PDB file of C-alpha atoms in Angstrom:
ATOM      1  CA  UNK O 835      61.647  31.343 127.158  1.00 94.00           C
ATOM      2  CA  UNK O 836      58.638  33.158 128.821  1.00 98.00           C
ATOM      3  CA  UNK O 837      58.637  36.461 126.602  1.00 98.00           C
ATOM      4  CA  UNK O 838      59.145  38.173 123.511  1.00 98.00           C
ATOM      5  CA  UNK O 839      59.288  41.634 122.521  1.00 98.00           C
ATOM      6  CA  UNK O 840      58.568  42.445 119.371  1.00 98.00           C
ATOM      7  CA  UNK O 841      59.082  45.767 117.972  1.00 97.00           C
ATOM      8  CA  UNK O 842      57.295  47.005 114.969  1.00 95.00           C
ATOM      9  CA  UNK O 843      55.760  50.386 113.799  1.00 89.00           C
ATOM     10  CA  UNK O 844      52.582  51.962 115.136  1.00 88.00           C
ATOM     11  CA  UNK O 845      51.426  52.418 110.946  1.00 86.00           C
ATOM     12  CA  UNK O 846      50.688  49.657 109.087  1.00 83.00           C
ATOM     13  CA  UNK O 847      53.263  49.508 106.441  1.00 78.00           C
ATOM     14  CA  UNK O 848      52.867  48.820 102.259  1.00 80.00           C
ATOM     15  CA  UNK O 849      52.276  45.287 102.698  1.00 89.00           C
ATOM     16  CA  UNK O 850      49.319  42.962 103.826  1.00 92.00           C
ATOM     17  CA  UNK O 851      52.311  40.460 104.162  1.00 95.00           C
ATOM     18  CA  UNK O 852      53.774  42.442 107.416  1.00 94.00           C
ATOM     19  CA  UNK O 853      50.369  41.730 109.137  1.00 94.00           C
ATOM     20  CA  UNK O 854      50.094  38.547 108.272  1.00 95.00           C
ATOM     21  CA  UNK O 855      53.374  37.633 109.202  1.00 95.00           C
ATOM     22  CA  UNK O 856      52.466  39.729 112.655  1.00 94.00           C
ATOM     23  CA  UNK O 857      49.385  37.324 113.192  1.00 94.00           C
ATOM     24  CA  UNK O 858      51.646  33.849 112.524  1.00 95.00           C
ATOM     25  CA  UNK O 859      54.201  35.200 114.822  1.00 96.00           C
ATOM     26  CA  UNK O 860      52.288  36.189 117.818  1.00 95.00           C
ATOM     27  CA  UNK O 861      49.698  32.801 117.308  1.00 95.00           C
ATOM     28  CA  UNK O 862      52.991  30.773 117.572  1.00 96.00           C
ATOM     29  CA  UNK O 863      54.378  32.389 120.680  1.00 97.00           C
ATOM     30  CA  UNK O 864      50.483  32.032 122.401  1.00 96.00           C
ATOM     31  CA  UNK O 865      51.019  28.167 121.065  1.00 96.00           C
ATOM     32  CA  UNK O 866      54.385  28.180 123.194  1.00 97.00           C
ATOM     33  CA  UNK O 867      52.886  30.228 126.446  1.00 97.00           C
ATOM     34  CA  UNK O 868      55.194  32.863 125.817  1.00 98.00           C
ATOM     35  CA  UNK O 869      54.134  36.680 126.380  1.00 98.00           C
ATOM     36  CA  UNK O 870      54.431  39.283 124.012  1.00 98.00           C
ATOM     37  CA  UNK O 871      55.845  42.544 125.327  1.00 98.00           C
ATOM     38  CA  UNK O 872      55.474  45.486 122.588  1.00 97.00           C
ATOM     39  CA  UNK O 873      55.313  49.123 122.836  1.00 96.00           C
ATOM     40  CA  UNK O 874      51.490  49.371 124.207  1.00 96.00           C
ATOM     41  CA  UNK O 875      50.366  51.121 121.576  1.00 94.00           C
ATOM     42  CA  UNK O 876      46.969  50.779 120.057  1.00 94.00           C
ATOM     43  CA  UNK O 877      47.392  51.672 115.977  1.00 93.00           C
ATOM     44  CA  UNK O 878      49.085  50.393 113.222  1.00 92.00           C
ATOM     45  CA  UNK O 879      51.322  47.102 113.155  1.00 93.00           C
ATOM     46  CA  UNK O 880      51.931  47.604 117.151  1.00 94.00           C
ATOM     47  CA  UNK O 881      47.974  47.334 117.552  1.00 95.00           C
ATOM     48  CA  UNK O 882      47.993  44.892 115.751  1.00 95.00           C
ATOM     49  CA  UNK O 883      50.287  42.466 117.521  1.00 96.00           C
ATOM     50  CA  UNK O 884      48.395  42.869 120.457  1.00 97.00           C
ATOM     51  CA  UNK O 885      45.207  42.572 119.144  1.00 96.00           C
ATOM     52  CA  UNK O 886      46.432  39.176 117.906  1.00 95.00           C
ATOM     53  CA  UNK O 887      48.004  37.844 120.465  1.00 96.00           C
ATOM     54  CA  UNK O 888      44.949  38.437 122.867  1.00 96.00           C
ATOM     55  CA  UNK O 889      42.660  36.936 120.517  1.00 95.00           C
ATOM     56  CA  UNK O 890      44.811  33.580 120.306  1.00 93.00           C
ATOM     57  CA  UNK O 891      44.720  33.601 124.240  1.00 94.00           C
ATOM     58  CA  UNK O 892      48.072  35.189 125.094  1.00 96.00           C
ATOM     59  CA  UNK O 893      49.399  37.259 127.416  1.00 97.00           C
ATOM     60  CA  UNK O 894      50.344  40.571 126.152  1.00 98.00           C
ATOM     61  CA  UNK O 895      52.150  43.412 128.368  1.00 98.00           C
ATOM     62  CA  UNK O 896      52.596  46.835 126.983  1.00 97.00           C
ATOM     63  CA  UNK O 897      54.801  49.543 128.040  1.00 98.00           C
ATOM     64  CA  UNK O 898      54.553  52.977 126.865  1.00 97.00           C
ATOM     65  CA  UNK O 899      55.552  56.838 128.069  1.00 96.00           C
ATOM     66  CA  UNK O 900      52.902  58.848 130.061  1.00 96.00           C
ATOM     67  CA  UNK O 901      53.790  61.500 127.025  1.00 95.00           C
ATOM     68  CA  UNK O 902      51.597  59.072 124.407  1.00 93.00           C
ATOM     69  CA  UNK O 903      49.225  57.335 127.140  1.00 94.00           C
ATOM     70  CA  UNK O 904      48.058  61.499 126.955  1.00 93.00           C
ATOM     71  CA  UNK O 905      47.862  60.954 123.428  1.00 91.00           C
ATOM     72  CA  UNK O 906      45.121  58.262 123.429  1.00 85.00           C
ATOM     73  CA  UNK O 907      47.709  55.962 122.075  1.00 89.00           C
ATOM     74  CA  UNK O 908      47.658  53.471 124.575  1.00 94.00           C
ATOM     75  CA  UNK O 909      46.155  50.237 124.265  1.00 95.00           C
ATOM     76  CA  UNK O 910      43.687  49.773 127.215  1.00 92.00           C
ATOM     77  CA  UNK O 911      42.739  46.168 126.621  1.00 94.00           C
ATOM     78  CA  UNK O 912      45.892  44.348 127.557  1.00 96.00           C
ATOM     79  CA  UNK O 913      46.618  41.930 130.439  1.00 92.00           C
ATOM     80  CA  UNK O 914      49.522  44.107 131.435  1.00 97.00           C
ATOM     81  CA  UNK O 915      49.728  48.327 130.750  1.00 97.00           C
ATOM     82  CA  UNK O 916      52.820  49.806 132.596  1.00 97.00           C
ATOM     83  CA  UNK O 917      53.074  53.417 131.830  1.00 97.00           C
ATOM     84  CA  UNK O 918      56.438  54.693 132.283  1.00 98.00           C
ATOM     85  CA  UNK O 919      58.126  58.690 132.071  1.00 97.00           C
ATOM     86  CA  UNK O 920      60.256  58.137 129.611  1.00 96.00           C
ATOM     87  CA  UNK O 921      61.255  56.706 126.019  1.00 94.00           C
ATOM     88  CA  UNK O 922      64.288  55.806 128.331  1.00 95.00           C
ATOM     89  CA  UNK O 923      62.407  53.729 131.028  1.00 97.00           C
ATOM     90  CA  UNK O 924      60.136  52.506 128.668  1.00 96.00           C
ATOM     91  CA  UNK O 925      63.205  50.930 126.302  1.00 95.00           C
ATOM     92  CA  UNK O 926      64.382  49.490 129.596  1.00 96.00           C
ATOM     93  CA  UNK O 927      61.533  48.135 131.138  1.00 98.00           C
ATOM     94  CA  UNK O 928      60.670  46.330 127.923  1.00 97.00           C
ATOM     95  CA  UNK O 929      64.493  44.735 127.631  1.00 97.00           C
ATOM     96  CA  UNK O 930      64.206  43.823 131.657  1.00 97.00           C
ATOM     97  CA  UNK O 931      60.421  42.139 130.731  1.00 98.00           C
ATOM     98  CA  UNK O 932      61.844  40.239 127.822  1.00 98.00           C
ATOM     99  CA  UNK O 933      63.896  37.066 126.846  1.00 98.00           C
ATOM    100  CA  UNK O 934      64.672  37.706 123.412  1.00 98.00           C
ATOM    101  CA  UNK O 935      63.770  40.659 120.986  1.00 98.00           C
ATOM    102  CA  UNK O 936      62.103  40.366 117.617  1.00 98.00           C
ATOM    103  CA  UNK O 937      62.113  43.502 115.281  1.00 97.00           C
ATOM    104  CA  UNK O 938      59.184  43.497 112.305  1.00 96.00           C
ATOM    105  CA  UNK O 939      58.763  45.918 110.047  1.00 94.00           C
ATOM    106  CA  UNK O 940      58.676  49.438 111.142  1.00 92.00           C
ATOM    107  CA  UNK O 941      60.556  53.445 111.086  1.00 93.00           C
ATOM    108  CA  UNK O 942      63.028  54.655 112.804  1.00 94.00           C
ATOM    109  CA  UNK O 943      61.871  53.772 116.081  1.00 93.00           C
ATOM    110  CA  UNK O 944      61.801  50.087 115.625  1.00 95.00           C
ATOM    111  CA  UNK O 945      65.079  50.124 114.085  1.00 96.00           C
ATOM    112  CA  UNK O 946      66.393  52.565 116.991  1.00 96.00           C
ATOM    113  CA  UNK O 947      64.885  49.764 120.038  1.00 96.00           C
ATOM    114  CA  UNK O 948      66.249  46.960 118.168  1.00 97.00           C
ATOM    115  CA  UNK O 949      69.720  48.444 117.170  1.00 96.00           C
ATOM    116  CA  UNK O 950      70.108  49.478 120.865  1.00 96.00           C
ATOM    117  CA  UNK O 951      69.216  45.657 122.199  1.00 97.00           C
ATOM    118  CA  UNK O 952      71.430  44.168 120.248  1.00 96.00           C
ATOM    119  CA  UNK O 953      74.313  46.660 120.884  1.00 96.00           C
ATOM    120  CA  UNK O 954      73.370  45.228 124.258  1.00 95.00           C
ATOM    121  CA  UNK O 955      74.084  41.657 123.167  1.00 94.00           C
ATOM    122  CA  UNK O 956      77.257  42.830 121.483  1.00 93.00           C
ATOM    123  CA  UNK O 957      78.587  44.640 124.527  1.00 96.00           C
ATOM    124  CA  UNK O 958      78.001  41.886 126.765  1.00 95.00           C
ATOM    125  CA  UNK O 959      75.392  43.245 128.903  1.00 95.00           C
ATOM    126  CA  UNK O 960      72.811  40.453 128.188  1.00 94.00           C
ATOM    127  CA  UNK O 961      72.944  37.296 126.585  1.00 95.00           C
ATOM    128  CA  UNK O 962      69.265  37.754 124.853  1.00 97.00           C
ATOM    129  CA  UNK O 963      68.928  36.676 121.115  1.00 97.00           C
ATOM    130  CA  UNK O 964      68.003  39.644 118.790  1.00 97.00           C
ATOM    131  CA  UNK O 965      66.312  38.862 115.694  1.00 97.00           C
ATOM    132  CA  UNK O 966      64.989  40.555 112.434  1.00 97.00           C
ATOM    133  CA  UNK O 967      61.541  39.196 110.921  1.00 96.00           C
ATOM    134  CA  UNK O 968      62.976  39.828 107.496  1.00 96.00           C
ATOM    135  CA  UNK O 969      59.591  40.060 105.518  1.00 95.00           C
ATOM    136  CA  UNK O 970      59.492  39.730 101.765  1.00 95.00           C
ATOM    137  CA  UNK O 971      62.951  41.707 102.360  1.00 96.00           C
ATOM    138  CA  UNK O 972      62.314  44.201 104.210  1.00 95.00           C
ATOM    139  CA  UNK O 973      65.608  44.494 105.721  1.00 97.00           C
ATOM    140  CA  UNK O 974      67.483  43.149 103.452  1.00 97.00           C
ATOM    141  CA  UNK O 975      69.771  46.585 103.132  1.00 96.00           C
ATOM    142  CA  UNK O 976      70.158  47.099 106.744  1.00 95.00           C
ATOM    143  CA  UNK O 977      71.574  43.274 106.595  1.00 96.00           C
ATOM    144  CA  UNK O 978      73.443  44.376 103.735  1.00 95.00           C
ATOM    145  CA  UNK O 979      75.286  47.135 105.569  1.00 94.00           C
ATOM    146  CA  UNK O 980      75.739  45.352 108.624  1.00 91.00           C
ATOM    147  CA  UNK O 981      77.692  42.597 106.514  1.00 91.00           C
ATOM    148  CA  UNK O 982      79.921  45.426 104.475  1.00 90.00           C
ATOM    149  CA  UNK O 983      83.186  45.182 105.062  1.00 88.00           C
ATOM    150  CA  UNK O 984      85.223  48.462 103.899  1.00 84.00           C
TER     151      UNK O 984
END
C-alpha cells in the first residue's frame, strides 16, 4: 500500500480526541512510507492531517476545486497540490491517487466521499478497503443503520 486518503472535516470537531487520533494516524502511515491524500484544504481537521503528516516526514498530496483554491482554502505547503474544476474530478482524482480510504470525523461531506467509495467497493468497481476511524463513537449510529435490518 503506497496511499491513503483520509477524509475528515475542514472544522475541528467537539473533541481534542479527533486530533489526536488525526496525529497517530497520519505518524503511522509516514512510519509505513505511505502518502496521505486528503482534500487540500488548509483549516480544521483536514489542515490538520496535513500539517501532521509533513511534520513526521510524509508525503502529503492534496486535491481540491479551483472554486475553494479562490477561497484561500488551499493548503500551499504540500509536496503535491492538484487543483481540479470540480467536486466531481476532485472525488475522482483522490479515489484514482489512493489505495484504501479512511473516513475521520467530519459533516456531510466526509460522510458523502466516503459513502460514495465504498458504494464503489460494493459495486465492484474497485477492490480498495474503506474504513471508518470510529473515534470515542463517533459513528457509532451510522454503523448502527448500516447493520439494521427491517
Amino acid at each position: 500500500m503506497k496511499s491513503i486518503c483520509v477524509y475528515c472535516g475542514s472544522n475541528f470537531g467537539v473533541r481534542d480526541s479527533y486530533l489526536e487520533a488525526a496525529q497517530n494516524l497520519c505518524a503511522e502511515m509516514t512510519k509505513r512510507e505511505i502518502a496521505l491524500v486528503y482534500g487540500g484544504g488548509n483549516t480544521g481537521l483536514m489542515g490538520a492531517i496535513a500539517n501532521f503528516a509533513l511534520a513526521a516526514g510524509g508525503k502529503v498530496i492534496g486535491v481540491i476545486p479551483q472554486a475553494l483554491v479562490d477561497k484561500e482554502a488551499a493548503h500551499t505547503g504540500l509536496s503535491d497540490l492538484r487543483v481540479v474544476g470540480s467536486m466531481h474530478e476532485r472525488k475522482s482524482l483522490m479515489a484514482d491517487l489512493s489505495d484504501a480510504f479512511i473516513a475521520l470525523p467530519g459533516g456531510l461531506g466526509t460522510l458523502e466521499e466516503f459513502c460514495e467509495v465504498a458504494t464503489w467497493t460494493q459495486l465492484g468497481f474497485h477492490r480498495k478497503a474503506c474504513g471508518l476511524l470510529n473515534i470515542e463513537g463517533f459513528y457509532d449510529r451510522l454503523l448502527s443503520f448500516l447493520d439494521y435490518e427491517p
